[in-house]
Amino acid sequence: MDRNLELMLKEQKTAFYIFDSAVLKKRIMHLRTRLPERLELCYAVKANPFITKEIENETERFEICSPGEYEICKALGIDSRKMVISGIYKTPEVIEGLVSDKDFCGIFTAESVRQYRLLCELSEKYGRKLKVLPRLTNDSQFGIDPEELENIIRERDSHPMIEIIGVQFFSGTQKTSLKKFRRELEMLDSFLEKLKSEFSFEAGELEYGTGFPVSYFRNESLDEDALLEGFSELINGLGFKGRIILEIGRSIAASCGKYYTHIVDIKSNKGINYALIDGGMHHLVYYGQQMAMKQPFLSVIGKDSIIPDKLWTVCGSLCSMNDIVVKQLPLPEIEVGDVLCFENAGAYCMTEGISLLLSRDLPAVYIIKENGELYRVRRTFETLALNMPKYERMD
Ligand SMILES: Cc1ncc(COP(=O)(O)O)c(C=O)c1O
């Protein structure tokens, strides 16, 4: 067994994640080689905040969606010029704090006319020129209606302290259809062209959240190379010649992560074999894993070469009927104490679970550096305190 894995298994009785920096950097290089050279990358920190520092110099920007994400990036020493402060609700106090902070030189998105006005007011109050990316809606609660965004552009001269550097757009994650990319890019291209021809506004950039997909399950037919090739052709056909920055989370982060969990009980109930693990759906959320019917890529440590002999339903420790991680999974002979390793656990898996049910611990997190050094970046975290009532009399 790999020495790092041995170290972690020795330390951890319960589940843990590991993020591999070399795999992560290779993944970014892979995306860059498959995409047109003019495209830049912005890492969406929400996909996995733990890996942000590892790619400090690998992406041009970081999309930051909450005060918490900002604090993480700040603590990690991320250059504020690389930060895009995004998010549907921007706490006014936090935004004011950033605008008034002379050391902060990042970009702000505007998700609504109200957010845009707040930025206008604050830029004047503090006499600071602000770079702003209004977000165009994708017909959802996010972003600004096209007509309202046009009004912002039309009246831009009345806010000389605001520099509208371009437009942001994101419409969803795990997008596999080239047709959808075509529709979106054509829409964005003609919108940017309209801003130019009707309002003499030449957008400097388009920050585009592509929602590139990840292949999470066996027997899934995602041809990523073909998708990226088709996407590249669409980019090459655009009339828009400004900067294009792709805002990506999942597709950058997923492959660098693994999730390890121990089998803690085994039983057969009415002919169905159950393997109970010390983790579960509160730690491991795969997009599209409805009813646990799909089979993620996973292995039993040390038993790779053994031919599966039975089907297993792998269940977590949440005392919920829903806490089934995989159904009908072919596995070799397993026993209590065996460790399952789930692949592609680098994006959202560890943040989208229902972490507080049953007051169970959150797993430790490790990072393996490119040189093989192993770091623990979070110890096992007890959630008990969050569910423990503490009576404080209100007067
Ligand atoms: C505005 C925005 N940009 C980028 C992303 C990242 O999306 P993905 O992880 O699918 O690349 C998200 C995800 O929710 C988002 O809301």
mmCIF file of C-alpha atoms and ligand atoms in Angstrom:
data_model
loop_
_atom_site.group_PDB
_atom_site.id
_atom_site.type_symbol
_atom_site.label_atom_id
_atom_site.label_comp_id
_atom_site.label_asym_id
_atom_site.label_seq_id
_atom_site.Cartn_x
_atom_site.Cartn_y
_atom_site.Cartn_z
ATOM 1 C CA MET A 1 0.000 0.000 0.000
ATOM 2 C CA ASP A 2 1.090 3.552 -0.761
ATOM 3 C CA ARG A 3 2.921 5.107 2.247
ATOM 4 C CA ASN A 4 0.687 8.189 2.367
ATOM 5 C CA LEU A 5 -2.424 6.048 2.384
ATOM 6 C CA GLU A 6 -0.945 3.956 5.169
ATOM 7 C CA LEU A 7 -0.300 7.128 7.188
ATOM 8 C CA MET A 8 -3.846 8.356 6.749
ATOM 9 C CA LEU A 9 -5.422 5.002 7.489
ATOM 10 C CA LYS A 10 -3.356 4.765 10.644
ATOM 11 C CA GLU A 11 -4.624 8.123 11.806
ATOM 12 C CA GLN A 12 -8.250 7.901 10.711
ATOM 13 C CA LYS A 13 -10.832 5.554 12.115
ATOM 14 C CA THR A 14 -13.508 7.280 10.150
ATOM 15 C CA ALA A 15 -13.917 8.564 6.625
ATOM 16 C CA PHE A 16 -11.586 11.089 5.001
ATOM 17 C CA TYR A 17 -10.913 12.920 1.741
ATOM 18 C CA ILE A 18 -7.695 13.303 -0.092
ATOM 19 C CA PHE A 19 -6.966 15.847 -2.817
ATOM 20 C CA ASP A 20 -3.988 15.280 -5.064
ATOM 21 C CA SER A 21 -2.267 18.440 -6.233
ATOM 22 C CA ALA A 22 -0.426 16.791 -9.131
ATOM 23 C CA VAL A 23 -3.661 15.340 -10.530
ATOM 24 C CA LEU A 24 -5.322 18.730 -10.126
ATOM 25 C CA LYS A 25 -2.599 20.609 -11.993
ATOM 26 C CA LYS A 26 -2.544 18.021 -14.755
ATOM 27 C CA ARG A 27 -6.281 18.404 -15.102
ATOM 28 C CA ILE A 28 -5.956 22.159 -15.597
ATOM 29 C CA MET A 29 -3.214 21.606 -18.179
ATOM 30 C CA HIS A 30 -5.426 19.076 -19.914
ATOM 31 C CA LEU A 31 -8.296 21.562 -20.134
ATOM 32 C CA ARG A 32 -5.966 24.243 -21.437
ATOM 33 C CA THR A 33 -4.592 21.995 -24.174
ATOM 34 C CA ARG A 34 -8.093 21.003 -25.287
ATOM 35 C CA LEU A 35 -9.423 24.565 -25.387
ATOM 36 C CA PRO A 36 -8.476 27.528 -27.589
ATOM 37 C CA GLU A 37 -5.433 29.379 -26.335
ATOM 38 C CA ARG A 38 -7.290 32.657 -25.951
ATOM 39 C CA LEU A 39 -9.447 31.224 -23.163
ATOM 40 C CA GLU A 40 -8.533 32.012 -19.570
ATOM 41 C CA LEU A 41 -9.628 30.133 -16.476
ATOM 42 C CA CYS A 42 -11.395 31.253 -13.335
ATOM 43 C CA TYR A 43 -11.707 28.629 -10.604
ATOM 44 C CA ALA A 44 -15.096 28.624 -8.845
ATOM 45 C CA VAL A 45 -13.980 28.230 -5.231
ATOM 46 C CA LYS A 46 -17.319 26.745 -4.153
ATOM 47 C CA ALA A 47 -16.431 23.495 -5.911
ATOM 48 C CA ASN A 48 -13.714 22.823 -3.341
ATOM 49 C CA PRO A 49 -12.174 25.556 -1.209
ATOM 50 C CA PHE A 50 -9.444 23.227 0.065
ATOM 51 C CA ILE A 51 -7.601 23.112 -3.235
ATOM 52 C CA THR A 52 -7.595 26.866 -3.884
ATOM 53 C CA LYS A 53 -4.031 27.471 -2.729
ATOM 54 C CA GLU A 54 -2.753 24.573 -4.825
ATOM 55 C CA ILE A 55 -3.826 26.339 -8.011
ATOM 56 C CA GLU A 56 -2.971 29.874 -6.987
ATOM 57 C CA ASN A 57 -0.746 30.215 -10.051
ATOM 58 C CA GLU A 58 -2.587 27.871 -12.388
ATOM 59 C CA THR A 59 -5.711 29.937 -13.043
ATOM 60 C CA GLU A 60 -6.142 33.583 -13.923
ATOM 61 C CA ARG A 61 -8.986 34.158 -11.480
ATOM 62 C CA PHE A 62 -10.997 32.858 -8.553
ATOM 63 C CA GLU A 63 -14.753 33.218 -8.349
ATOM 64 C CA ILE A 64 -15.782 33.867 -4.769
ATOM 65 C CA CYS A 65 -19.452 33.571 -3.881
ATOM 66 C CA SER A 66 -19.737 34.367 -0.187
ATOM 67 C CA PRO A 67 -18.046 36.191 2.666
ATOM 68 C CA GLY A 68 -16.780 32.819 3.888
ATOM 69 C CA GLU A 69 -15.133 32.029 0.574
ATOM 70 C CA TYR A 70 -13.568 35.471 0.583
ATOM 71 C CA GLU A 71 -12.135 34.902 4.075
ATOM 72 C CA ILE A 72 -10.700 31.565 2.940
ATOM 73 C CA CYS A 73 -9.020 33.105 -0.113
ATOM 74 C CA LYS A 74 -7.732 36.025 1.940
ATOM 75 C CA ALA A 75 -6.290 33.722 4.587
ATOM 76 C CA LEU A 76 -4.612 31.683 1.858
ATOM 77 C CA GLY A 77 -2.978 34.840 0.533
ATOM 78 C CA ILE A 78 -4.711 34.802 -2.861
ATOM 79 C CA ASP A 79 -3.941 38.006 -4.734
ATOM 80 C CA SER A 80 -7.092 40.147 -4.628
ATOM 81 C CA ARG A 81 -6.539 41.194 -8.258
ATOM 82 C CA LYS A 82 -7.444 37.630 -9.148
ATOM 83 C CA MET A 83 -10.682 37.673 -7.162
ATOM 84 C CA VAL A 84 -14.150 38.017 -8.631
ATOM 85 C CA ILE A 85 -16.635 38.708 -5.860
ATOM 86 C CA SER A 86 -19.745 36.989 -7.110
ATOM 87 C CA GLY A 87 -22.918 35.603 -5.540
ATOM 88 C CA ILE A 88 -26.640 36.272 -5.641
ATOM 89 C CA TYR A 89 -26.634 37.934 -2.219
ATOM 90 C CA LYS A 90 -23.726 40.119 -1.398
ATOM 91 C CA THR A 91 -23.883 41.235 2.206
ATOM 92 C CA PRO A 92 -23.853 45.065 1.977
ATOM 93 C CA GLU A 93 -21.511 45.376 4.984
ATOM 94 C CA VAL A 94 -19.046 42.943 3.442
ATOM 95 C CA ILE A 95 -19.117 44.753 0.091
ATOM 96 C CA GLU A 96 -18.598 48.079 1.839
ATOM 97 C CA GLY A 97 -15.698 46.545 3.751
ATOM 98 C CA LEU A 98 -14.075 45.468 0.481
ATOM 99 C CA VAL A 99 -14.698 48.755 -1.326
ATOM 100 C CA SER A 100 -13.240 50.714 1.581
ATOM 101 C CA ASP A 101 -10.219 48.429 1.797
ATOM 102 C CA LYS A 102 -7.471 49.990 -0.317
ATOM 103 C CA ASP A 103 -5.676 46.644 -0.472
ATOM 104 C CA PHE A 104 -8.614 44.981 -2.182
ATOM 105 C CA CYS A 105 -8.343 45.256 -5.974
ATOM 106 C CA GLY A 106 -10.776 42.581 -7.135
ATOM 107 C CA ILE A 107 -13.752 42.604 -9.481
ATOM 108 C CA PHE A 108 -17.398 42.656 -8.380
ATOM 109 C CA THR A 109 -20.226 41.007 -10.246
ATOM 110 C CA ALA A 110 -23.667 42.637 -10.074
ATOM 111 C CA GLU A 111 -26.507 40.141 -9.793
ATOM 112 C CA SER A 112 -29.251 42.755 -9.710
ATOM 113 C CA VAL A 113 -29.877 46.424 -10.326
ATOM 114 C CA ARG A 114 -29.895 46.856 -6.531
ATOM 115 C CA GLN A 115 -26.428 45.330 -6.238
ATOM 116 C CA TYR A 116 -25.227 47.525 -9.095
ATOM 117 C CA ARG A 117 -26.581 50.664 -7.394
ATOM 118 C CA LEU A 118 -24.905 49.695 -4.139
ATOM 119 C CA LEU A 119 -21.579 49.444 -5.976
ATOM 120 C CA CYS A 120 -22.222 52.845 -7.609
ATOM 121 C CA GLU A 121 -22.954 54.449 -4.223
ATOM 122 C CA LEU A 122 -19.962 52.867 -2.523
ATOM 123 C CA SER A 123 -17.586 53.771 -5.357
ATOM 124 C CA GLU A 124 -18.575 57.421 -4.918
ATOM 125 C CA LYS A 125 -18.561 57.302 -1.133
ATOM 126 C CA TYR A 126 -15.001 55.955 -1.039
ATOM 127 C CA GLY A 127 -13.774 57.641 -4.234
ATOM 128 C CA ARG A 128 -12.715 54.286 -5.655
ATOM 129 C CA LYS A 129 -12.912 53.137 -9.214
ATOM 130 C CA LEU A 130 -14.536 49.678 -9.234
ATOM 131 C CA LYS A 131 -14.401 46.991 -11.895
ATOM 132 C CA VAL A 132 -17.853 45.494 -12.341
ATOM 133 C CA LEU A 133 -19.220 42.527 -14.284
ATOM 134 C CA PRO A 134 -23.022 42.633 -14.451
ATOM 135 C CA ARG A 135 -24.410 39.117 -14.668
ATOM 136 C CA LEU A 136 -26.863 38.445 -17.464
ATOM 137 C CA THR A 137 -29.748 36.256 -16.351
ATOM 138 C CA ASN A 138 -30.272 32.756 -17.714
ATOM 139 C CA ASP A 139 -34.020 33.081 -17.127
ATOM 140 C CA SER A 140 -33.772 32.220 -13.447
ATOM 141 C CA GLN A 141 -33.453 34.122 -10.170
ATOM 142 C CA PHE A 142 -29.813 34.760 -11.051
ATOM 143 C CA GLY A 143 -28.479 37.762 -12.882
ATOM 144 C CA ILE A 144 -30.093 40.803 -14.460
ATOM 145 C CA ASP A 145 -32.819 40.972 -17.070
ATOM 146 C CA PRO A 146 -31.326 41.843 -20.503
ATOM 147 C CA GLU A 147 -33.331 45.078 -20.788
ATOM 148 C CA GLU A 148 -32.247 46.236 -17.362
ATOM 149 C CA LEU A 149 -28.668 45.346 -18.137
ATOM 150 C CA GLU A 150 -28.964 47.408 -21.320
ATOM 151 C CA ASN A 151 -30.231 50.325 -19.212
ATOM 152 C CA ILE A 152 -27.178 49.989 -16.966
ATOM 153 C CA ILE A 153 -24.974 50.153 -20.052
ATOM 154 C CA ARG A 154 -26.933 53.057 -21.536
ATOM 155 C CA GLU A 155 -26.514 55.110 -18.361
ATOM 156 C CA ARG A 156 -22.966 54.054 -17.593
ATOM 157 C CA ASP A 157 -21.568 57.573 -18.028
ATOM 158 C CA SER A 158 -23.501 58.787 -14.994
ATOM 159 C CA HIS A 159 -21.294 56.537 -12.841
ATOM 160 C CA PRO A 160 -17.741 57.449 -13.804
ATOM 161 C CA MET A 161 -16.288 55.537 -10.840
ATOM 162 C CA ILE A 162 -17.710 52.280 -12.174
ATOM 163 C CA GLU A 163 -15.876 50.517 -14.943
ATOM 164 C CA ILE A 164 -18.097 47.897 -16.533
ATOM 165 C CA ILE A 165 -15.485 45.510 -17.832
ATOM 166 C CA GLY A 166 -17.834 43.032 -19.502
ATOM 167 C CA VAL A 167 -20.596 40.565 -18.736
ATOM 168 C CA GLN A 168 -20.823 37.442 -16.589
ATOM 169 C CA PHE A 169 -23.042 34.492 -17.476
ATOM 170 C CA PHE A 170 -23.663 31.073 -15.919
ATOM 171 C CA SER A 171 -26.617 28.815 -16.574
ATOM 172 C CA GLY A 172 -26.035 25.532 -14.781
ATOM 173 C CA THR A 173 -23.708 22.697 -14.003
ATOM 174 C CA GLN A 174 -22.961 19.280 -15.564
ATOM 175 C CA LYS A 175 -23.906 20.450 -19.055
ATOM 176 C CA THR A 176 -23.310 17.779 -21.671
ATOM 177 C CA SER A 177 -25.131 19.144 -24.696
ATOM 178 C CA LEU A 178 -23.174 20.895 -27.396
ATOM 179 C CA LYS A 179 -26.499 22.222 -28.679
ATOM 180 C CA LYS A 180 -26.996 24.040 -25.396
ATOM 181 C CA PHE A 181 -23.500 25.537 -25.577
ATOM 182 C CA ARG A 182 -24.238 26.662 -29.143
ATOM 183 C CA ARG A 183 -27.504 28.306 -28.127
ATOM 184 C CA GLU A 184 -25.873 30.053 -25.186
ATOM 185 C CA LEU A 185 -22.816 31.249 -27.034
ATOM 186 C CA GLU A 186 -24.913 32.546 -29.936
ATOM 187 C CA MET A 187 -27.146 34.386 -27.499
ATOM 188 C CA LEU A 188 -24.129 35.886 -25.676
ATOM 189 C CA ASP A 189 -22.424 36.814 -28.918
ATOM 190 C CA SER A 190 -25.466 38.666 -30.205
ATOM 191 C CA PHE A 191 -26.084 40.325 -26.835
ATOM 192 C CA LEU A 192 -22.506 41.643 -26.732
ATOM 193 C CA GLU A 193 -22.858 42.748 -30.356
ATOM 194 C CA LYS A 194 -26.072 44.601 -29.487
ATOM 195 C CA LEU A 195 -24.336 46.414 -26.639
ATOM 196 C CA LYS A 196 -21.710 47.490 -29.154
ATOM 197 C CA SER A 197 -23.964 48.549 -31.997
ATOM 198 C CA GLU A 198 -26.771 50.144 -29.976
ATOM 199 C CA PHE A 199 -24.905 51.579 -26.993
ATOM 200 C CA SER A 200 -21.353 51.948 -28.312
ATOM 201 C CA PHE A 201 -20.245 49.692 -25.479
ATOM 202 C CA GLU A 202 -17.435 47.357 -26.319
ATOM 203 C CA ALA A 203 -17.321 44.705 -23.584
ATOM 204 C CA GLY A 204 -13.745 43.966 -22.652
ATOM 205 C CA GLU A 205 -14.576 40.465 -21.503
ATOM 206 C CA LEU A 206 -17.065 37.697 -21.124
ATOM 207 C CA GLU A 207 -16.811 35.654 -17.947
ATOM 208 C CA TYR A 208 -18.658 32.486 -18.799
ATOM 209 C CA GLY A 209 -19.503 29.655 -16.414
ATOM 210 C CA THR A 210 -19.584 26.680 -18.759
ATOM 211 C CA GLY A 211 -20.755 24.046 -16.273
ATOM 212 C CA PHE A 212 -18.516 21.476 -17.982
ATOM 213 C CA PRO A 213 -19.529 17.955 -16.938
ATOM 214 C CA VAL A 214 -17.725 15.189 -15.072
ATOM 215 C CA SER A 215 -18.206 11.524 -15.798
ATOM 216 C CA TYR A 216 -19.118 10.114 -12.377
ATOM 217 C CA PHE A 217 -20.602 6.720 -13.179
ATOM 218 C CA ARG A 218 -19.699 3.505 -14.924
ATOM 219 C CA ASN A 219 -21.573 2.867 -18.184
ATOM 220 C CA GLU A 220 -22.023 6.575 -18.728
ATOM 221 C CA SER A 221 -21.215 7.743 -22.205
ATOM 222 C CA LEU A 222 -19.628 11.143 -21.893
ATOM 223 C CA ASP A 223 -17.139 11.866 -24.672
ATOM 224 C CA GLU A 224 -15.357 14.793 -23.080
ATOM 225 C CA ASP A 225 -12.821 15.205 -25.864
ATOM 226 C CA ALA A 226 -15.598 15.552 -28.451
ATOM 227 C CA LEU A 227 -17.465 17.989 -26.212
ATOM 228 C CA LEU A 228 -14.398 20.176 -25.674
ATOM 229 C CA GLU A 229 -13.577 20.051 -29.370
ATOM 230 C CA GLY A 230 -17.093 21.111 -30.317
ATOM 231 C CA PHE A 231 -17.022 23.824 -27.671
ATOM 232 C CA SER A 232 -13.699 25.097 -29.024
ATOM 233 C CA GLU A 233 -15.142 25.341 -32.527
ATOM 234 C CA LEU A 234 -18.022 27.393 -31.155
ATOM 235 C CA ILE A 235 -15.575 29.729 -29.413
ATOM 236 C CA ASN A 236 -13.544 30.090 -32.602
ATOM 237 C CA GLY A 237 -16.700 31.058 -34.468
ATOM 238 C CA LEU A 238 -17.646 33.899 -32.116
ATOM 239 C CA GLY A 239 -17.794 37.457 -33.392
ATOM 240 C CA PHE A 240 -16.798 38.685 -29.917
ATOM 241 C CA LYS A 241 -13.074 39.273 -29.815
ATOM 242 C CA GLY A 242 -12.598 40.381 -26.211
ATOM 243 C CA ARG A 243 -11.228 38.281 -23.349
ATOM 244 C CA ILE A 244 -13.138 35.131 -22.493
ATOM 245 C CA ILE A 245 -12.665 33.740 -19.022
ATOM 246 C CA LEU A 246 -14.245 30.379 -18.269
ATOM 247 C CA GLU A 247 -15.595 30.107 -14.740
ATOM 248 C CA ILE A 248 -15.260 26.427 -13.867
ATOM 249 C CA GLY A 249 -15.508 24.440 -10.653
ATOM 250 C CA ARG A 250 -16.549 20.814 -11.047
ATOM 251 C CA SER A 251 -14.568 20.019 -14.171
ATOM 252 C CA ILE A 252 -11.364 21.359 -12.620
ATOM 253 C CA ALA A 253 -11.761 19.869 -9.154
ATOM 254 C CA ALA A 254 -13.564 16.530 -9.344
ATOM 255 C CA SER A 255 -10.822 14.219 -10.552
ATOM 256 C CA CYS A 256 -8.230 15.207 -7.941
ATOM 257 C CA GLY A 257 -10.331 13.922 -5.034
ATOM 258 C CA LYS A 258 -10.828 10.556 -3.401
ATOM 259 C CA TYR A 259 -13.045 9.652 -0.478
ATOM 260 C CA TYR A 260 -12.130 6.770 1.798
ATOM 261 C CA THR A 261 -14.559 5.101 4.140
ATOM 262 C CA HIS A 262 -14.447 1.927 6.234
ATOM 263 C CA ILE A 263 -16.900 -0.926 6.126
ATOM 264 C CA VAL A 264 -18.188 -1.187 9.685
ATOM 265 C CA ASP A 265 -20.920 -3.818 9.414
ATOM 266 C CA ILE A 266 -22.119 -6.448 6.996
ATOM 267 C CA LYS A 267 -25.451 -8.217 6.824
ATOM 268 C CA SER A 268 -27.851 -9.943 4.531
ATOM 269 C CA ASN A 269 -31.509 -8.951 4.977
ATOM 270 C CA LYS A 270 -34.066 -10.956 3.025
ATOM 271 C CA GLY A 271 -31.530 -11.898 0.391
ATOM 272 C CA ILE A 272 -29.976 -8.452 -0.050
ATOM 273 C CA ASN A 273 -26.350 -7.960 0.990
ATOM 274 C CA TYR A 274 -25.707 -4.753 2.862
ATOM 275 C CA ALA A 275 -22.328 -3.188 3.585
ATOM 276 C CA LEU A 276 -22.543 -0.407 6.158
ATOM 277 C CA ILE A 277 -19.881 2.293 6.026
ATOM 278 C CA ASP A 278 -18.803 4.877 8.582
ATOM 279 C CA GLY A 279 -19.402 7.624 6.013
ATOM 280 C CA GLY A 280 -22.433 8.080 3.816
ATOM 281 C CA MET A 281 -24.429 10.544 1.787
ATOM 282 C CA HIS A 282 -23.585 13.370 4.194
ATOM 283 C CA HIS A 283 -19.964 13.085 2.954
ATOM 284 C CA LEU A 284 -20.368 11.981 -0.612
ATOM 285 C CA VAL A 285 -22.696 13.688 -3.034
ATOM 286 C CA TYR A 286 -22.340 12.760 -6.690
ATOM 287 C CA TYR A 287 -24.357 14.904 -9.061
ATOM 288 C CA GLY A 288 -27.039 12.748 -10.691
ATOM 289 C CA GLN A 289 -26.841 9.885 -8.190
ATOM 290 C CA GLN A 290 -30.618 9.523 -7.817
ATOM 291 C CA MET A 291 -31.744 6.615 -5.667
ATOM 292 C CA ALA A 292 -28.166 5.249 -5.627
ATOM 293 C CA MET A 293 -28.888 3.415 -8.876
ATOM 294 C CA LYS A 294 -25.711 4.498 -10.646
ATOM 295 C CA GLN A 295 -22.299 3.051 -9.935
ATOM 296 C CA PRO A 296 -19.538 5.488 -9.160
ATOM 297 C CA PHE A 297 -15.909 4.514 -9.769
ATOM 298 C CA LEU A 298 -14.688 2.864 -6.599
ATOM 299 C CA SER A 299 -12.466 0.083 -5.331
ATOM 300 C CA VAL A 300 -11.808 -1.931 -2.192
ATOM 301 C CA ILE A 301 -8.288 -1.154 -0.967
ATOM 302 C CA GLY A 302 -6.000 -4.137 -1.436
ATOM 303 C CA LYS A 303 -8.608 -6.176 -3.304
ATOM 304 C CA ASP A 304 -8.304 -4.711 -6.799
ATOM 305 C CA SER A 305 -7.336 -7.963 -8.392
ATOM 306 C CA ILE A 306 -10.098 -10.083 -6.870
ATOM 307 C CA ILE A 307 -13.046 -10.810 -9.108
ATOM 308 C CA PRO A 308 -16.352 -9.540 -7.672
ATOM 309 C CA ASP A 309 -18.459 -12.369 -6.380
ATOM 310 C CA LYS A 310 -21.596 -10.772 -4.987
ATOM 311 C CA LEU A 311 -23.795 -7.697 -5.313
ATOM 312 C CA TRP A 312 -23.818 -5.271 -2.404
ATOM 313 C CA THR A 313 -25.900 -2.331 -1.320
ATOM 314 C CA VAL A 314 -23.574 0.159 0.331
ATOM 315 C CA CYS A 315 -25.281 2.242 3.018
ATOM 316 C CA GLY A 316 -24.109 5.071 5.220
ATOM 317 C CA SER A 317 -24.368 5.794 8.914
ATOM 318 C CA LEU A 318 -27.190 8.336 8.967
ATOM 319 C CA CYS A 319 -30.093 6.162 10.139
ATOM 320 C CA SER A 320 -32.017 7.371 7.125
ATOM 321 C CA MET A 321 -33.556 5.088 4.506
ATOM 322 C CA ASN A 322 -32.145 7.514 1.958
ATOM 323 C CA ASP A 323 -28.580 6.994 3.070
ATOM 324 C CA ILE A 324 -27.739 4.515 0.342
ATOM 325 C CA VAL A 325 -24.546 5.267 -1.520
ATOM 326 C CA VAL A 326 -24.696 2.531 -4.186
ATOM 327 C CA LYS A 327 -27.131 -0.293 -4.918
ATOM 328 C CA GLN A 328 -26.333 -3.634 -6.581
ATOM 329 C CA LEU A 329 -22.612 -3.033 -6.529
ATOM 330 C CA PRO A 330 -20.435 -5.985 -7.553
ATOM 331 C CA LEU A 331 -17.646 -6.345 -4.971
ATOM 332 C CA PRO A 332 -15.135 -9.037 -4.117
ATOM 333 C CA GLU A 333 -15.436 -10.821 -0.764
ATOM 334 C CA ILE A 334 -15.490 -7.974 1.762
ATOM 335 C CA GLU A 335 -15.233 -7.878 5.510
ATOM 336 C CA VAL A 336 -15.615 -5.396 8.332
ATOM 337 C CA GLY A 337 -12.549 -3.161 8.368
ATOM 338 C CA ASP A 338 -12.141 -3.061 4.584
ATOM 339 C CA VAL A 339 -11.770 0.389 3.096
ATOM 340 C CA LEU A 340 -13.683 1.644 0.087
ATOM 341 C CA CYS A 341 -12.128 4.319 -2.082
ATOM 342 C CA PHE A 342 -14.511 6.472 -4.129
ATOM 343 C CA GLU A 343 -13.027 8.350 -7.095
ATOM 344 C CA ASN A 344 -13.901 11.766 -8.513
ATOM 345 C CA ALA A 345 -14.728 13.147 -5.088
ATOM 346 C CA GLY A 346 -12.921 16.473 -5.535
ATOM 347 C CA ALA A 347 -15.856 18.758 -6.305
ATOM 348 C CA TYR A 348 -18.909 19.523 -4.156
ATOM 349 C CA CYS A 349 -18.949 15.968 -2.665
ATOM 350 C CA MET A 350 -17.832 17.214 0.714
ATOM 351 C CA THR A 351 -19.958 20.346 0.895
ATOM 352 C CA GLU A 352 -23.329 19.389 -0.530
ATOM 353 C CA GLY A 353 -24.164 16.662 1.994
ATOM 354 C CA ILE A 354 -26.525 17.028 4.953
ATOM 355 C CA SER A 355 -23.692 17.374 7.408
ATOM 356 C CA LEU A 356 -25.661 18.034 10.587
ATOM 357 C CA LEU A 357 -28.059 15.091 10.661
ATOM 358 C CA LEU A 358 -27.259 12.857 13.658
ATOM 359 C CA SER A 359 -24.430 15.142 14.832
ATOM 360 C CA ARG A 360 -21.819 12.957 13.224
ATOM 361 C CA ASP A 361 -18.260 14.061 12.582
ATOM 362 C CA LEU A 362 -17.093 15.583 9.326
ATOM 363 C CA PRO A 363 -14.169 13.800 7.720
ATOM 364 C CA ALA A 364 -10.578 14.938 7.843
ATOM 365 C CA VAL A 365 -9.123 16.387 4.653
ATOM 366 C CA TYR A 366 -5.631 15.750 3.297
ATOM 367 C CA ILE A 367 -3.673 17.206 0.431
ATOM 368 C CA ILE A 368 -0.845 15.457 -1.340
ATOM 369 C CA LYS A 369 1.620 17.908 -2.813
ATOM 370 C CA GLU A 370 3.220 17.338 -6.201
ATOM 371 C CA ASN A 371 6.409 16.172 -4.483
ATOM 372 C CA GLY A 372 4.465 13.516 -2.595
ATOM 373 C CA GLU A 373 4.387 15.335 0.758
ATOM 374 C CA LEU A 374 1.216 14.715 2.692
ATOM 375 C CA TYR A 375 -0.596 17.481 4.609
ATOM 376 C CA ARG A 376 -3.638 17.304 6.798
ATOM 377 C CA VAL A 377 -5.617 20.489 6.048
ATOM 378 C CA ARG A 378 -8.605 19.750 8.267
ATOM 379 C CA ARG A 379 -8.829 17.471 11.253
ATOM 380 C CA THR A 380 -11.941 15.385 11.762
ATOM 381 C CA PHE A 381 -14.505 18.015 12.720
ATOM 382 C CA GLU A 382 -17.084 17.419 15.419
ATOM 383 C CA THR A 383 -20.506 18.801 14.536
ATOM 384 C CA LEU A 384 -21.899 17.886 17.937
ATOM 385 C CA ALA A 385 -21.520 21.437 19.259
ATOM 386 C CA LEU A 386 -23.725 22.739 16.455
ATOM 387 C CA ASN A 387 -26.667 20.580 17.491
ATOM 388 C CA MET A 388 -26.102 20.827 21.263
ATOM 389 C CA PRO A 389 -28.732 23.172 22.777
ATOM 390 C CA LYS A 390 -27.238 25.955 24.886
ATOM 391 C CA TYR A 391 -29.850 27.938 26.768
ATOM 392 C CA GLU A 392 -29.154 31.664 26.902
ATOM 393 C CA ARG A 393 -31.872 33.692 28.538
ATOM 394 C CA MET A 394 -32.927 36.717 26.465
ATOM 395 C CA ASP A 395 -33.808 39.796 28.509
HETATM 396 C C1 LIG B 1 -21.787 31.764 -11.065
HETATM 397 C C2 LIG B 1 -21.181 30.416 -11.088
HETATM 398 N N1 LIG B 1 -20.029 30.236 -11.759
HETATM 399 C C3 LIG B 1 -19.414 29.024 -11.801
HETATM 400 C C4 LIG B 1 -19.953 27.933 -11.141
HETATM 401 C C5 LIG B 1 -19.240 26.607 -11.203
HETATM 402 O O1 LIG B 1 -19.969 25.657 -11.867
HETATM 403 P P1 LIG B 1 -19.322 24.230 -12.186
HETATM 404 O O2 LIG B 1 -18.878 23.661 -10.918
HETATM 405 O O3 LIG B 1 -20.412 23.477 -12.840
HETATM 406 O O4 LIG B 1 -18.167 24.469 -13.135
HETATM 407 C C6 LIG B 1 -21.154 28.078 -10.432
HETATM 408 C C7 LIG B 1 -21.754 26.914 -9.746
HETATM 409 O O5 LIG B 1 -22.782 26.967 -9.131
HETATM 410 C C8 LIG B 1 -21.775 29.353 -10.400
HETATM 411 O O6 LIG B 1 -22.909 29.546 -9.708
#
